[in-house]
């Protein structure tokens, strides 16, 4: 198999290119996705090679982008919408919740909406207001939507293709602070041999405590595990990958072995994904737990100004502190 070292951004670009090549019904649409190649250059070169009828520059109107994509999906296309930044998705939230998530159900299965909504999300890039949010809980809470997030180039390459091939509407969250991180990518392996789209994976095996993370926080969790190993603690890091539906099978097995669990995400803690995960871990693994399930999250405030965002974002020290606390019970 051909393996290349790519950034996450380039891996996503390559996966989108593959999807456009494989299915003439795939179209990409969004603000500046064509000639500019997207603000993060994820669609760079695609309009040049596939034309402006398949890679479409839209007006600055998120509700219009999603509404148009709904019509295209009903007519048999597979639209891939780019929301330029996480904080720009809210004008389209009504469309996503009221139409995208519900049309298959209320048509008794007669209407499918095979569309992907790509959203760069999270902080860590020094951006201004409305450019560094973590809206995953809104979408994971919405019945009828599926929500996934990649954390490394290999997953970016395979998961975007799997999402486009799915007949379900999928919110595809991309950790923007990780766009420039590199990793090996197998380019010619069949997608069926990859992890299923809605499955978690063990990112690092360990025996002493379980750390659950997704998206941008997987790297933070792995860095914490490396630091913990220097003190003789082996942390098992699990990349959840799919936020709705959640696949916690590996997490349950891990916690039953380690007896300790820490959940990490950037979004605020109140009613965040960590709350649901902690509840499920407690229900399924109660008699195996040596301590409560702890959460390391963003704070319950609007995302702060860029100059203080590092005080807001969960980091290695906060993760290690939570791990230490699990050993204090």
C-alpha atoms as a PDB file:
ATOM      1  CA  UNK A   1       0.000   0.000   0.000  1.00  0.00           C
ATOM      2  CA  UNK A   2       1.168   3.527  -0.814  1.00  0.00           C
ATOM      3  CA  UNK A   3       1.760   5.519   2.350  1.00  0.00           C
ATOM      4  CA  UNK A   4       2.481   9.236   2.387  1.00  0.00           C
ATOM      5  CA  UNK A   5       3.120  11.708   5.179  1.00  0.00           C
ATOM      6  CA  UNK A   6       0.424  14.382   4.982  1.00  0.00           C
ATOM      7  CA  UNK A   7      -0.949  17.147   7.137  1.00  0.00           C
ATOM      8  CA  UNK A   8      -4.520  16.696   8.335  1.00  0.00           C
ATOM      9  CA  UNK A   9      -5.575  19.491   5.981  1.00  0.00           C
ATOM     10  CA  UNK A  10      -3.937  17.830   2.970  1.00  0.00           C
ATOM     11  CA  UNK A  11      -5.397  14.438   3.945  1.00  0.00           C
ATOM     12  CA  UNK A  12      -8.893  15.935   3.973  1.00  0.00           C
ATOM     13  CA  UNK A  13      -8.228  17.599   0.621  1.00  0.00           C
ATOM     14  CA  UNK A  14      -7.068  14.280  -0.824  1.00  0.00           C
ATOM     15  CA  UNK A  15     -10.110  12.470   0.583  1.00  0.00           C
ATOM     16  CA  UNK A  16     -12.456  15.057  -0.936  1.00  0.00           C
ATOM     17  CA  UNK A  17     -10.683  14.714  -4.280  1.00  0.00           C
ATOM     18  CA  UNK A  18     -11.102  10.942  -4.141  1.00  0.00           C
ATOM     19  CA  UNK A  19     -14.819  11.290  -3.403  1.00  0.00           C
ATOM     20  CA  UNK A  20     -15.282  13.700  -6.335  1.00  0.00           C
ATOM     21  CA  UNK A  21     -13.454  11.279  -8.631  1.00  0.00           C
ATOM     22  CA  UNK A  22     -15.438   8.247  -7.521  1.00  0.00           C
ATOM     23  CA  UNK A  23     -18.967   9.684  -7.649  1.00  0.00           C
ATOM     24  CA  UNK A  24     -20.180  12.343 -10.119  1.00  0.00           C
ATOM     25  CA  UNK A  25     -23.075  13.120  -7.757  1.00  0.00           C
ATOM     26  CA  UNK A  26     -20.684  14.556  -5.126  1.00  0.00           C
ATOM     27  CA  UNK A  27     -20.664  18.362  -5.080  1.00  0.00           C
ATOM     28  CA  UNK A  28     -18.818  20.709  -2.724  1.00  0.00           C
ATOM     29  CA  UNK A  29     -20.281  24.070  -1.787  1.00  0.00           C
ATOM     30  CA  UNK A  30     -19.451  26.867   0.595  1.00  0.00           C
ATOM     31  CA  UNK A  31     -17.964  30.311   1.017  1.00  0.00           C
ATOM     32  CA  UNK A  32     -14.643  30.694  -0.842  1.00  0.00           C
ATOM     33  CA  UNK A  33     -14.257  26.935  -1.402  1.00  0.00           C
ATOM     34  CA  UNK A  34     -13.598  27.366  -5.136  1.00  0.00           C
ATOM     35  CA  UNK A  35     -10.943  29.698  -6.481  1.00  0.00           C
ATOM     36  CA  UNK A  36      -9.497  30.453  -3.027  1.00  0.00           C
ATOM     37  CA  UNK A  37      -9.593  26.814  -1.930  1.00  0.00           C
ATOM     38  CA  UNK A  38     -11.255  27.585   1.408  1.00  0.00           C
ATOM     39  CA  UNK A  39      -9.961  29.741   4.225  1.00  0.00           C
ATOM     40  CA  UNK A  40      -7.865  26.778   5.441  1.00  0.00           C
ATOM     41  CA  UNK A  41      -7.164  25.604   1.857  1.00  0.00           C
ATOM     42  CA  UNK A  42      -8.925  22.282   2.441  1.00  0.00           C
ATOM     43  CA  UNK A  43     -10.554  22.479  -1.010  1.00  0.00           C
ATOM     44  CA  UNK A  44      -7.452  23.869  -2.718  1.00  0.00           C
ATOM     45  CA  UNK A  45      -7.269  22.956  -6.409  1.00  0.00           C
ATOM     46  CA  UNK A  46     -10.595  21.123  -6.524  1.00  0.00           C
ATOM     47  CA  UNK A  47     -12.553  23.711  -8.487  1.00  0.00           C
ATOM     48  CA  UNK A  48      -9.721  23.975 -11.003  1.00  0.00           C
ATOM     49  CA  UNK A  49      -9.838  20.224 -11.628  1.00  0.00           C
ATOM     50  CA  UNK A  50     -13.575  19.511 -11.309  1.00  0.00           C
ATOM     51  CA  UNK A  51     -15.165  22.765 -12.422  1.00  0.00           C
ATOM     52  CA  UNK A  52     -17.421  25.346 -10.833  1.00  0.00           C
ATOM     53  CA  UNK A  53     -20.514  23.165 -11.221  1.00  0.00           C
ATOM     54  CA  UNK A  54     -19.137  20.660  -8.721  1.00  0.00           C
ATOM     55  CA  UNK A  55     -17.077  22.927  -6.448  1.00  0.00           C
ATOM     56  CA  UNK A  56     -19.356  25.888  -5.941  1.00  0.00           C
ATOM     57  CA  UNK A  57     -18.576  29.252  -4.385  1.00  0.00           C
ATOM     58  CA  UNK A  58     -21.700  30.354  -2.539  1.00  0.00           C
ATOM     59  CA  UNK A  59     -22.851  33.698  -1.125  1.00  0.00           C
ATOM     60  CA  UNK A  60     -22.154  34.421   2.536  1.00  0.00           C
ATOM     61  CA  UNK A  61     -25.413  32.817   3.629  1.00  0.00           C
ATOM     62  CA  UNK A  62     -25.117  29.654   5.720  1.00  0.00           C
ATOM     63  CA  UNK A  63     -28.858  29.046   5.769  1.00  0.00           C
ATOM     64  CA  UNK A  64     -28.866  29.304   1.988  1.00  0.00           C
ATOM     65  CA  UNK A  65     -25.967  26.864   1.691  1.00  0.00           C
ATOM     66  CA  UNK A  66     -27.713  24.223   3.799  1.00  0.00           C
ATOM     67  CA  UNK A  67     -31.134  24.830   2.226  1.00  0.00           C
ATOM     68  CA  UNK A  68     -29.707  24.422  -1.268  1.00  0.00           C
ATOM     69  CA  UNK A  69     -27.893  21.265  -0.194  1.00  0.00           C
ATOM     70  CA  UNK A  70     -31.130  19.777   1.140  1.00  0.00           C
ATOM     71  CA  UNK A  71     -32.726  20.221  -2.265  1.00  0.00           C
ATOM     72  CA  UNK A  72     -29.719  18.698  -3.998  1.00  0.00           C
ATOM     73  CA  UNK A  73     -29.707  15.716  -1.624  1.00  0.00           C
ATOM     74  CA  UNK A  74     -33.398  15.053  -2.241  1.00  0.00           C
ATOM     75  CA  UNK A  75     -32.659  15.019  -5.981  1.00  0.00           C
ATOM     76  CA  UNK A  76     -29.940  12.370  -5.613  1.00  0.00           C
ATOM     77  CA  UNK A  77     -26.785  14.419  -5.215  1.00  0.00           C
ATOM     78  CA  UNK A  78     -24.325  14.091  -2.343  1.00  0.00           C
ATOM     79  CA  UNK A  79     -23.578  17.670  -1.300  1.00  0.00           C
ATOM     80  CA  UNK A  80     -20.639  18.462   0.963  1.00  0.00           C
ATOM     81  CA  UNK A  81     -21.147  21.839   2.648  1.00  0.00           C
ATOM     82  CA  UNK A  82     -18.317  23.777   4.217  1.00  0.00           C
ATOM     83  CA  UNK A  83     -19.169  26.101   7.090  1.00  0.00           C
ATOM     84  CA  UNK A  84     -16.156  28.399   7.107  1.00  0.00           C
ATOM     85  CA  UNK A  85     -15.858  28.616  10.916  1.00  0.00           C
ATOM     86  CA  UNK A  86     -17.704  26.915  13.771  1.00  0.00           C
ATOM     87  CA  UNK A  87     -19.337  30.122  14.993  1.00  0.00           C
ATOM     88  CA  UNK A  88     -20.867  30.736  11.551  1.00  0.00           C
ATOM     89  CA  UNK A  89     -23.080  27.641  11.662  1.00  0.00           C
ATOM     90  CA  UNK A  90     -25.814  29.141  13.829  1.00  0.00           C
ATOM     91  CA  UNK A  91     -27.723  30.915  11.015  1.00  0.00           C
ATOM     92  CA  UNK A  92     -28.060  27.441   9.461  1.00  0.00           C
ATOM     93  CA  UNK A  93     -28.999  25.740  12.719  1.00  0.00           C
ATOM     94  CA  UNK A  94     -32.739  25.960  11.984  1.00  0.00           C
ATOM     95  CA  UNK A  95     -32.244  24.263   8.610  1.00  0.00           C
ATOM     96  CA  UNK A  96     -30.033  21.552  10.108  1.00  0.00           C
ATOM     97  CA  UNK A  97     -32.337  20.722  13.026  1.00  0.00           C
ATOM     98  CA  UNK A  98     -35.716  21.257  11.359  1.00  0.00           C
ATOM     99  CA  UNK A  99     -35.022  19.820   7.907  1.00  0.00           C
ATOM    100  CA  UNK A 100     -31.742  17.943   7.575  1.00  0.00           C
ATOM    101  CA  UNK A 101     -32.232  15.899  10.749  1.00  0.00           C
ATOM    102  CA  UNK A 102     -35.938  15.141  10.298  1.00  0.00           C
ATOM    103  CA  UNK A 103     -36.882  14.665   6.657  1.00  0.00           C
ATOM    104  CA  UNK A 104     -35.891  10.987   6.511  1.00  0.00           C
ATOM    105  CA  UNK A 105     -37.922  10.248   9.652  1.00  0.00           C
ATOM    106  CA  UNK A 106     -41.047  12.215   8.816  1.00  0.00           C
ATOM    107  CA  UNK A 107     -41.132  10.798   5.275  1.00  0.00           C
ATOM    108  CA  UNK A 108     -41.174   7.278   6.771  1.00  0.00           C
ATOM    109  CA  UNK A 109     -37.849   6.530   5.112  1.00  0.00           C
ATOM    110  CA  UNK A 110     -38.886   7.603   1.611  1.00  0.00           C
ATOM    111  CA  UNK A 111     -36.583  10.649   1.552  1.00  0.00           C
ATOM    112  CA  UNK A 112     -32.891  10.353   2.311  1.00  0.00           C
ATOM    113  CA  UNK A 113     -30.600  13.313   2.927  1.00  0.00           C
ATOM    114  CA  UNK A 114     -27.077  12.079   2.064  1.00  0.00           C
ATOM    115  CA  UNK A 115     -25.178  15.249   2.875  1.00  0.00           C
ATOM    116  CA  UNK A 116     -22.080  16.181   4.874  1.00  0.00           C
ATOM    117  CA  UNK A 117     -21.685  19.439   6.777  1.00  0.00           C
ATOM    118  CA  UNK A 118     -17.996  20.149   7.354  1.00  0.00           C
ATOM    119  CA  UNK A 119     -17.259  22.456  10.281  1.00  0.00           C
ATOM    120  CA  UNK A 120     -13.743  23.508  11.383  1.00  0.00           C
ATOM    121  CA  UNK A 121     -14.096  23.750  15.162  1.00  0.00           C
ATOM    122  CA  UNK A 122     -12.257  24.460  18.387  1.00  0.00           C
ATOM    123  CA  UNK A 123      -9.671  27.012  19.436  1.00  0.00           C
ATOM    124  CA  UNK A 124      -5.943  27.332  19.623  1.00  0.00           C
ATOM    125  CA  UNK A 125      -5.315  29.415  16.491  1.00  0.00           C
ATOM    126  CA  UNK A 126      -5.512  32.927  17.959  1.00  0.00           C
ATOM    127  CA  UNK A 127      -8.720  33.793  16.124  1.00  0.00           C
ATOM    128  CA  UNK A 128     -11.287  36.506  16.845  1.00  0.00           C
ATOM    129  CA  UNK A 129     -14.805  36.135  18.257  1.00  0.00           C
ATOM    130  CA  UNK A 130     -17.079  33.472  16.692  1.00  0.00           C
ATOM    131  CA  UNK A 131     -14.092  31.644  15.173  1.00  0.00           C
ATOM    132  CA  UNK A 132     -13.120  29.221  17.981  1.00  0.00           C
ATOM    133  CA  UNK A 133     -16.234  27.499  19.253  1.00  0.00           C
ATOM    134  CA  UNK A 134     -17.095  23.875  20.020  1.00  0.00           C
ATOM    135  CA  UNK A 135     -20.753  23.351  19.058  1.00  0.00           C
ATOM    136  CA  UNK A 136     -20.723  19.547  18.958  1.00  0.00           C
ATOM    137  CA  UNK A 137     -23.244  19.040  21.772  1.00  0.00           C
ATOM    138  CA  UNK A 138     -25.948  20.947  19.876  1.00  0.00           C
ATOM    139  CA  UNK A 139     -25.731  18.504  17.000  1.00  0.00           C
ATOM    140  CA  UNK A 140     -25.097  15.326  18.995  1.00  0.00           C
ATOM    141  CA  UNK A 141     -28.264  16.120  20.967  1.00  0.00           C
ATOM    142  CA  UNK A 142     -30.318  16.342  17.759  1.00  0.00           C
ATOM    143  CA  UNK A 143     -31.983  13.061  16.830  1.00  0.00           C
ATOM    144  CA  UNK A 144     -31.557  12.292  13.138  1.00  0.00           C
ATOM    145  CA  UNK A 145     -28.062  13.730  12.827  1.00  0.00           C
ATOM    146  CA  UNK A 146     -24.833  11.802  12.992  1.00  0.00           C
ATOM    147  CA  UNK A 147     -21.744  13.598  14.273  1.00  0.00           C
ATOM    148  CA  UNK A 148     -18.116  12.556  13.761  1.00  0.00           C
ATOM    149  CA  UNK A 149     -14.716  14.163  14.248  1.00  0.00           C
ATOM    150  CA  UNK A 150     -11.249  13.205  13.042  1.00  0.00           C
ATOM    151  CA  UNK A 151      -8.056  13.651  15.048  1.00  0.00           C
ATOM    152  CA  UNK A 152      -5.253  12.636  12.670  1.00  0.00           C
ATOM    153  CA  UNK A 153      -4.492  12.618   8.926  1.00  0.00           C
ATOM    154  CA  UNK A 154      -5.372   8.947   8.375  1.00  0.00           C
ATOM    155  CA  UNK A 155      -8.800   9.402   9.902  1.00  0.00           C
ATOM    156  CA  UNK A 156      -9.286  12.657   8.038  1.00  0.00           C
ATOM    157  CA  UNK A 157      -8.638  10.902   4.725  1.00  0.00           C
ATOM    158  CA  UNK A 158     -10.822   7.858   5.353  1.00  0.00           C
ATOM    159  CA  UNK A 159     -13.602   9.350   7.477  1.00  0.00           C
ATOM    160  CA  UNK A 160     -14.462  12.147   5.029  1.00  0.00           C
ATOM    161  CA  UNK A 161     -14.905   9.573   2.267  1.00  0.00           C
ATOM    162  CA  UNK A 162     -16.966   7.300   4.519  1.00  0.00           C
ATOM    163  CA  UNK A 163     -19.160  10.233   5.547  1.00  0.00           C
ATOM    164  CA  UNK A 164     -19.797  11.277   1.937  1.00  0.00           C
ATOM    165  CA  UNK A 165     -20.683   7.692   0.999  1.00  0.00           C
ATOM    166  CA  UNK A 166     -23.193   7.419   3.864  1.00  0.00           C
ATOM    167  CA  UNK A 167     -26.912   7.896   3.197  1.00  0.00           C
ATOM    168  CA  UNK A 168     -27.307   9.717   6.522  1.00  0.00           C
ATOM    169  CA  UNK A 169     -26.804  13.450   7.122  1.00  0.00           C
ATOM    170  CA  UNK A 170     -23.487  13.846   8.913  1.00  0.00           C
ATOM    171  CA  UNK A 171     -21.938  16.767  10.746  1.00  0.00           C
ATOM    172  CA  UNK A 172     -18.196  16.374  10.151  1.00  0.00           C
ATOM    173  CA  UNK A 173     -16.142  18.309  12.697  1.00  0.00           C
ATOM    174  CA  UNK A 174     -12.541  19.150  11.827  1.00  0.00           C
ATOM    175  CA  UNK A 175     -10.135  20.273  14.588  1.00  0.00           C
ATOM    176  CA  UNK A 176      -8.721  23.401  13.001  1.00  0.00           C
ATOM    177  CA  UNK A 177      -5.737  23.686  15.340  1.00  0.00           C
ATOM    178  CA  UNK A 178      -4.577  20.275  14.062  1.00  0.00           C
ATOM    179  CA  UNK A 179      -4.833  21.030  10.321  1.00  0.00           C
ATOM    180  CA  UNK A 180      -1.049  21.428  10.031  1.00  0.00           C
ATOM    181  CA  UNK A 181      -0.012  18.353  12.038  1.00  0.00           C
ATOM    182  CA  UNK A 182       1.479  15.552   9.959  1.00  0.00           C
ATOM    183  CA  UNK A 183       1.051  11.793  10.000  1.00  0.00           C
ATOM    184  CA  UNK A 184       1.211   8.710   7.759  1.00  0.00           C
ATOM    185  CA  UNK A 185      -1.741   8.091   5.448  1.00  0.00           C
ATOM    186  CA  UNK A 186      -2.439   4.918   3.468  1.00  0.00           C
ATOM    187  CA  UNK A 187      -3.917   6.274   0.257  1.00  0.00           C
ATOM    188  CA  UNK A 188      -4.893   3.153  -1.644  1.00  0.00           C
ATOM    189  CA  UNK A 189      -6.298   0.891   1.074  1.00  0.00           C
ATOM    190  CA  UNK A 190      -9.997   0.000   0.729  1.00  0.00           C
ATOM    191  CA  UNK A 191     -12.283   1.968   3.039  1.00  0.00           C
ATOM    192  CA  UNK A 192     -13.877  -1.267   4.227  1.00  0.00           C
ATOM    193  CA  UNK A 193     -10.565  -2.148   5.876  1.00  0.00           C
ATOM    194  CA  UNK A 194     -10.505   1.115   7.815  1.00  0.00           C
ATOM    195  CA  UNK A 195     -12.211   1.646  11.149  1.00  0.00           C
ATOM    196  CA  UNK A 196     -15.986   1.897  10.669  1.00  0.00           C
ATOM    197  CA  UNK A 197     -17.104   5.526  10.626  1.00  0.00           C
ATOM    198  CA  UNK A 198     -19.040   5.320  13.871  1.00  0.00           C
ATOM    199  CA  UNK A 199     -16.460   3.522  15.993  1.00  0.00           C
ATOM    200  CA  UNK A 200     -13.857   4.500  18.563  1.00  0.00           C
ATOM    201  CA  UNK A 201     -10.254   3.341  18.577  1.00  0.00           C
ATOM    202  CA  UNK A 202      -7.476   2.866  21.099  1.00  0.00           C
ATOM    203  CA  UNK A 203      -4.930   5.575  20.310  1.00  0.00           C
ATOM    204  CA  UNK A 204      -2.493   4.404  22.984  1.00  0.00           C
ATOM    205  CA  UNK A 205      -2.793   1.263  25.133  1.00  0.00           C
ATOM    206  CA  UNK A 206      -2.309   1.501  28.886  1.00  0.00           C
ATOM    207  CA  UNK A 207      -3.117  -0.190  32.163  1.00  0.00           C
ATOM    208  CA  UNK A 208      -3.471   2.399  34.931  1.00  0.00           C
ATOM    209  CA  UNK A 209      -6.190   4.862  33.873  1.00  0.00           C
ATOM    210  CA  UNK A 210      -8.402   5.511  30.842  1.00  0.00           C
ATOM    211  CA  UNK A 211      -8.473   8.893  29.097  1.00  0.00           C
ATOM    212  CA  UNK A 212     -11.294   9.478  26.613  1.00  0.00           C
ATOM    213  CA  UNK A 213     -10.945  12.300  24.098  1.00  0.00           C
ATOM    214  CA  UNK A 214     -11.933  13.327  20.596  1.00  0.00           C
ATOM    215  CA  UNK A 215     -10.920  15.785  17.909  1.00  0.00           C
ATOM    216  CA  UNK A 216      -8.343  18.373  18.982  1.00  0.00           C
ATOM    217  CA  UNK A 217      -7.970  16.918  22.478  1.00  0.00           C
ATOM    218  CA  UNK A 218      -6.688  13.521  21.322  1.00  0.00           C
ATOM    219  CA  UNK A 219      -3.214  15.000  20.809  1.00  0.00           C
ATOM    220  CA  UNK A 220      -3.392  16.648  24.228  1.00  0.00           C
ATOM    221  CA  UNK A 221      -4.369  13.323  25.816  1.00  0.00           C
ATOM    222  CA  UNK A 222      -1.536  11.512  24.042  1.00  0.00           C
ATOM    223  CA  UNK A 223       0.961  14.140  25.225  1.00  0.00           C
ATOM    224  CA  UNK A 224      -0.358  13.676  28.775  1.00  0.00           C
ATOM    225  CA  UNK A 225       0.103   9.915  28.462  1.00  0.00           C
ATOM    226  CA  UNK A 226       3.700  10.396  27.339  1.00  0.00           C
ATOM    227  CA  UNK A 227       4.370  12.648  30.329  1.00  0.00           C
ATOM    228  CA  UNK A 228       2.637  10.233  32.736  1.00  0.00           C
ATOM    229  CA  UNK A 229       4.789   7.358  31.490  1.00  0.00           C
ATOM    230  CA  UNK A 230       7.856   9.191  32.765  1.00  0.00           C
ATOM    231  CA  UNK A 231       6.366   8.859  36.255  1.00  0.00           C
ATOM    232  CA  UNK A 232       5.538   5.194  35.764  1.00  0.00           C
ATOM    233  CA  UNK A 233       1.827   5.512  34.933  1.00  0.00           C
ATOM    234  CA  UNK A 234       0.486   3.990  31.733  1.00  0.00           C
ATOM    235  CA  UNK A 235      -2.585   5.828  30.474  1.00  0.00           C
ATOM    236  CA  UNK A 236      -4.840   4.235  27.890  1.00  0.00           C
ATOM    237  CA  UNK A 237      -6.037   6.905  25.441  1.00  0.00           C
ATOM    238  CA  UNK A 238      -9.197   6.258  23.439  1.00  0.00           C
ATOM    239  CA  UNK A 239     -10.158   8.440  20.476  1.00  0.00           C
ATOM    240  CA  UNK A 240     -13.968   8.418  20.403  1.00  0.00           C
ATOM    241  CA  UNK A 241     -14.168   9.585  16.735  1.00  0.00           C
ATOM    242  CA  UNK A 242     -17.979   9.345  16.598  1.00  0.00           C
ATOM    243  CA  UNK A 243     -19.986  11.606  18.914  1.00  0.00           C
ATOM    244  CA  UNK A 244     -23.415  10.508  17.731  1.00  0.00           C
ATOM    245  CA  UNK A 245     -23.823   7.620  17.843  1.00  0.00           C
ATOM    246  CA  UNK A 246     -21.281   7.113  20.608  1.00  0.00           C
ATOM    247  CA  UNK A 247     -19.263   3.903  20.498  1.00  0.00           C
ATOM    248  CA  UNK A 248     -18.136   3.257  24.066  1.00  0.00           C
ATOM    249  CA  UNK A 249     -17.421  -0.472  23.743  1.00  0.00           C
ATOM    250  CA  UNK A 250     -13.647   0.025  23.924  1.00  0.00           C
ATOM    251  CA  UNK A 251     -14.101   2.543  26.738  1.00  0.00           C
ATOM    252  CA  UNK A 252     -16.124   0.099  28.834  1.00  0.00           C
ATOM    253  CA  UNK A 253     -13.544  -2.641  28.334  1.00  0.00           C
ATOM    254  CA  UNK A 254     -10.730  -0.256  29.217  1.00  0.00           C
ATOM    255  CA  UNK A 255     -12.363   1.136  32.363  1.00  0.00           C
ATOM    256  CA  UNK A 256     -13.141  -2.371  33.605  1.00  0.00           C
ATOM    257  CA  UNK A 257      -9.386  -3.009  33.428  1.00  0.00           C
ATOM    258  CA  UNK A 258      -8.057   0.311  34.744  1.00  0.00           C
ATOM    259  CA  UNK A 259     -10.802   1.284  37.206  1.00  0.00           C
ATOM    260  CA  UNK A 260     -10.276   4.985  36.450  1.00  0.00           C
ATOM    261  CA  UNK A 261     -11.573   7.294  33.737  1.00  0.00           C
ATOM    262  CA  UNK A 262     -10.995  10.910  32.685  1.00  0.00           C
ATOM    263  CA  UNK A 263     -12.983  12.517  29.834  1.00  0.00           C
ATOM    264  CA  UNK A 264     -11.438  15.466  27.980  1.00  0.00           C
ATOM    265  CA  UNK A 265     -13.033  17.961  25.584  1.00  0.00           C
ATOM    266  CA  UNK A 266     -12.688  21.645  24.661  1.00  0.00           C
ATOM    267  CA  UNK A 267     -16.372  22.526  24.895  1.00  0.00           C
ATOM    268  CA  UNK A 268     -17.791  23.883  28.174  1.00  0.00           C
ATOM    269  CA  UNK A 269     -18.454  21.261  30.808  1.00  0.00           C
ATOM    270  CA  UNK A 270     -22.111  22.037  31.504  1.00  0.00           C
ATOM    271  CA  UNK A 271     -24.178  19.539  29.472  1.00  0.00           C
ATOM    272  CA  UNK A 272     -21.156  18.790  27.299  1.00  0.00           C
ATOM    273  CA  UNK A 273     -20.456  15.370  25.763  1.00  0.00           C
ATOM    274  CA  UNK A 274     -18.407  14.538  28.849  1.00  0.00           C
ATOM    275  CA  UNK A 275     -21.555  14.545  30.985  1.00  0.00           C
ATOM    276  CA  UNK A 276     -23.239  11.870  28.868  1.00  0.00           C
ATOM    277  CA  UNK A 277     -20.066   9.822  28.600  1.00  0.00           C
ATOM    278  CA  UNK A 278     -19.468   9.961  32.358  1.00  0.00           C
ATOM    279  CA  UNK A 279     -23.045   8.853  33.006  1.00  0.00           C
ATOM    280  CA  UNK A 280     -22.782   5.895  30.649  1.00  0.00           C
ATOM    281  CA  UNK A 281     -19.404   4.815  32.028  1.00  0.00           C
ATOM    282  CA  UNK A 282     -20.817   4.963  35.558  1.00  0.00           C
ATOM    283  CA  UNK A 283     -23.890   2.934  34.585  1.00  0.00           C
ATOM    284  CA  UNK A 284     -21.952   0.241  32.756  1.00  0.00           C
ATOM    285  CA  UNK A 285     -18.778   0.031  34.857  1.00  0.00           C
ATOM    286  CA  UNK A 286     -19.950   1.013  38.341  1.00  0.00           C
ATOM    287  CA  UNK A 287     -18.497  -1.984  40.152  1.00  0.00           C
ATOM    288  CA  UNK A 288     -15.153  -1.649  38.347  1.00  0.00           C
ATOM    289  CA  UNK A 289     -14.586   2.021  39.176  1.00  0.00           C
ATOM    290  CA  UNK A 290     -12.003   2.889  41.805  1.00  0.00           C
ATOM    291  CA  UNK A 291     -12.936   6.595  41.647  1.00  0.00           C
ATOM    292  CA  UNK A 292     -15.569   8.859  40.053  1.00  0.00           C
ATOM    293  CA  UNK A 293     -15.355   9.587  36.347  1.00  0.00           C
ATOM    294  CA  UNK A 294     -13.728  13.035  36.071  1.00  0.00           C
ATOM    295  CA  UNK A 295     -14.045  15.614  33.305  1.00  0.00           C
ATOM    296  CA  UNK A 296     -11.483  18.078  31.954  1.00  0.00           C
ATOM    297  CA  UNK A 297     -13.244  20.651  29.772  1.00  0.00           C
ATOM    298  CA  UNK A 298     -13.423  24.248  28.695  1.00  0.00           C
ATOM    299  CA  UNK A 299     -15.014  26.636  31.175  1.00  0.00           C
ATOM    300  CA  UNK A 300     -18.674  27.647  31.217  1.00  0.00           C
ATOM    301  CA  UNK A 301     -18.005  31.014  29.607  1.00  0.00           C
ATOM    302  CA  UNK A 302     -18.077  32.350  26.061  1.00  0.00           C
ATOM    303  CA  UNK A 303     -14.820  31.563  24.309  1.00  0.00           C
ATOM    304  CA  UNK A 304     -12.300  34.180  25.487  1.00  0.00           C
ATOM    305  CA  UNK A 305     -10.130  36.626  23.566  1.00  0.00           C
ATOM    306  CA  UNK A 306      -7.202  35.042  21.742  1.00  0.00           C
ATOM    307  CA  UNK A 307      -4.598  36.463  24.122  1.00  0.00           C
ATOM    308  CA  UNK A 308      -5.973  34.367  27.008  1.00  0.00           C
ATOM    309  CA  UNK A 309      -7.312  31.329  25.149  1.00  0.00           C
ATOM    310  CA  UNK A 310      -4.525  29.101  26.465  1.00  0.00           C
ATOM    311  CA  UNK A 311      -5.942  29.670  29.951  1.00  0.00           C
ATOM    312  CA  UNK A 312      -9.279  28.320  28.696  1.00  0.00           C
ATOM    313  CA  UNK A 313      -8.184  25.291  26.700  1.00  0.00           C
ATOM    314  CA  UNK A 314      -7.613  21.990  28.528  1.00  0.00           C
ATOM    315  CA  UNK A 315      -3.910  21.237  28.504  1.00  0.00           C
ATOM    316  CA  UNK A 316      -1.476  18.528  29.534  1.00  0.00           C
ATOM    317  CA  UNK A 317      -1.258  19.779  33.131  1.00  0.00           C
ATOM    318  CA  UNK A 318      -5.026  19.809  33.643  1.00  0.00           C
ATOM    319  CA  UNK A 319      -5.335  16.274  32.262  1.00  0.00           C
ATOM    320  CA  UNK A 320      -2.528  14.995  34.484  1.00  0.00           C
ATOM    321  CA  UNK A 321      -4.071  16.728  37.497  1.00  0.00           C
ATOM    322  CA  UNK A 322      -7.363  14.923  36.868  1.00  0.00           C
ATOM    323  CA  UNK A 323      -5.523  11.601  36.537  1.00  0.00           C
ATOM    324  CA  UNK A 324      -3.768  12.284  39.848  1.00  0.00           C
ATOM    325  CA  UNK A 325      -7.117  12.976  41.492  1.00  0.00           C
ATOM    326  CA  UNK A 326      -8.492   9.637  40.343  1.00  0.00           C
ATOM    327  CA  UNK A 327      -5.682   7.975  42.277  1.00  0.00           C
ATOM    328  CA  UNK A 328      -6.547   9.977  45.390  1.00  0.00           C
ATOM    329  CA  UNK A 329      -9.783   8.131  46.122  1.00  0.00           C
END
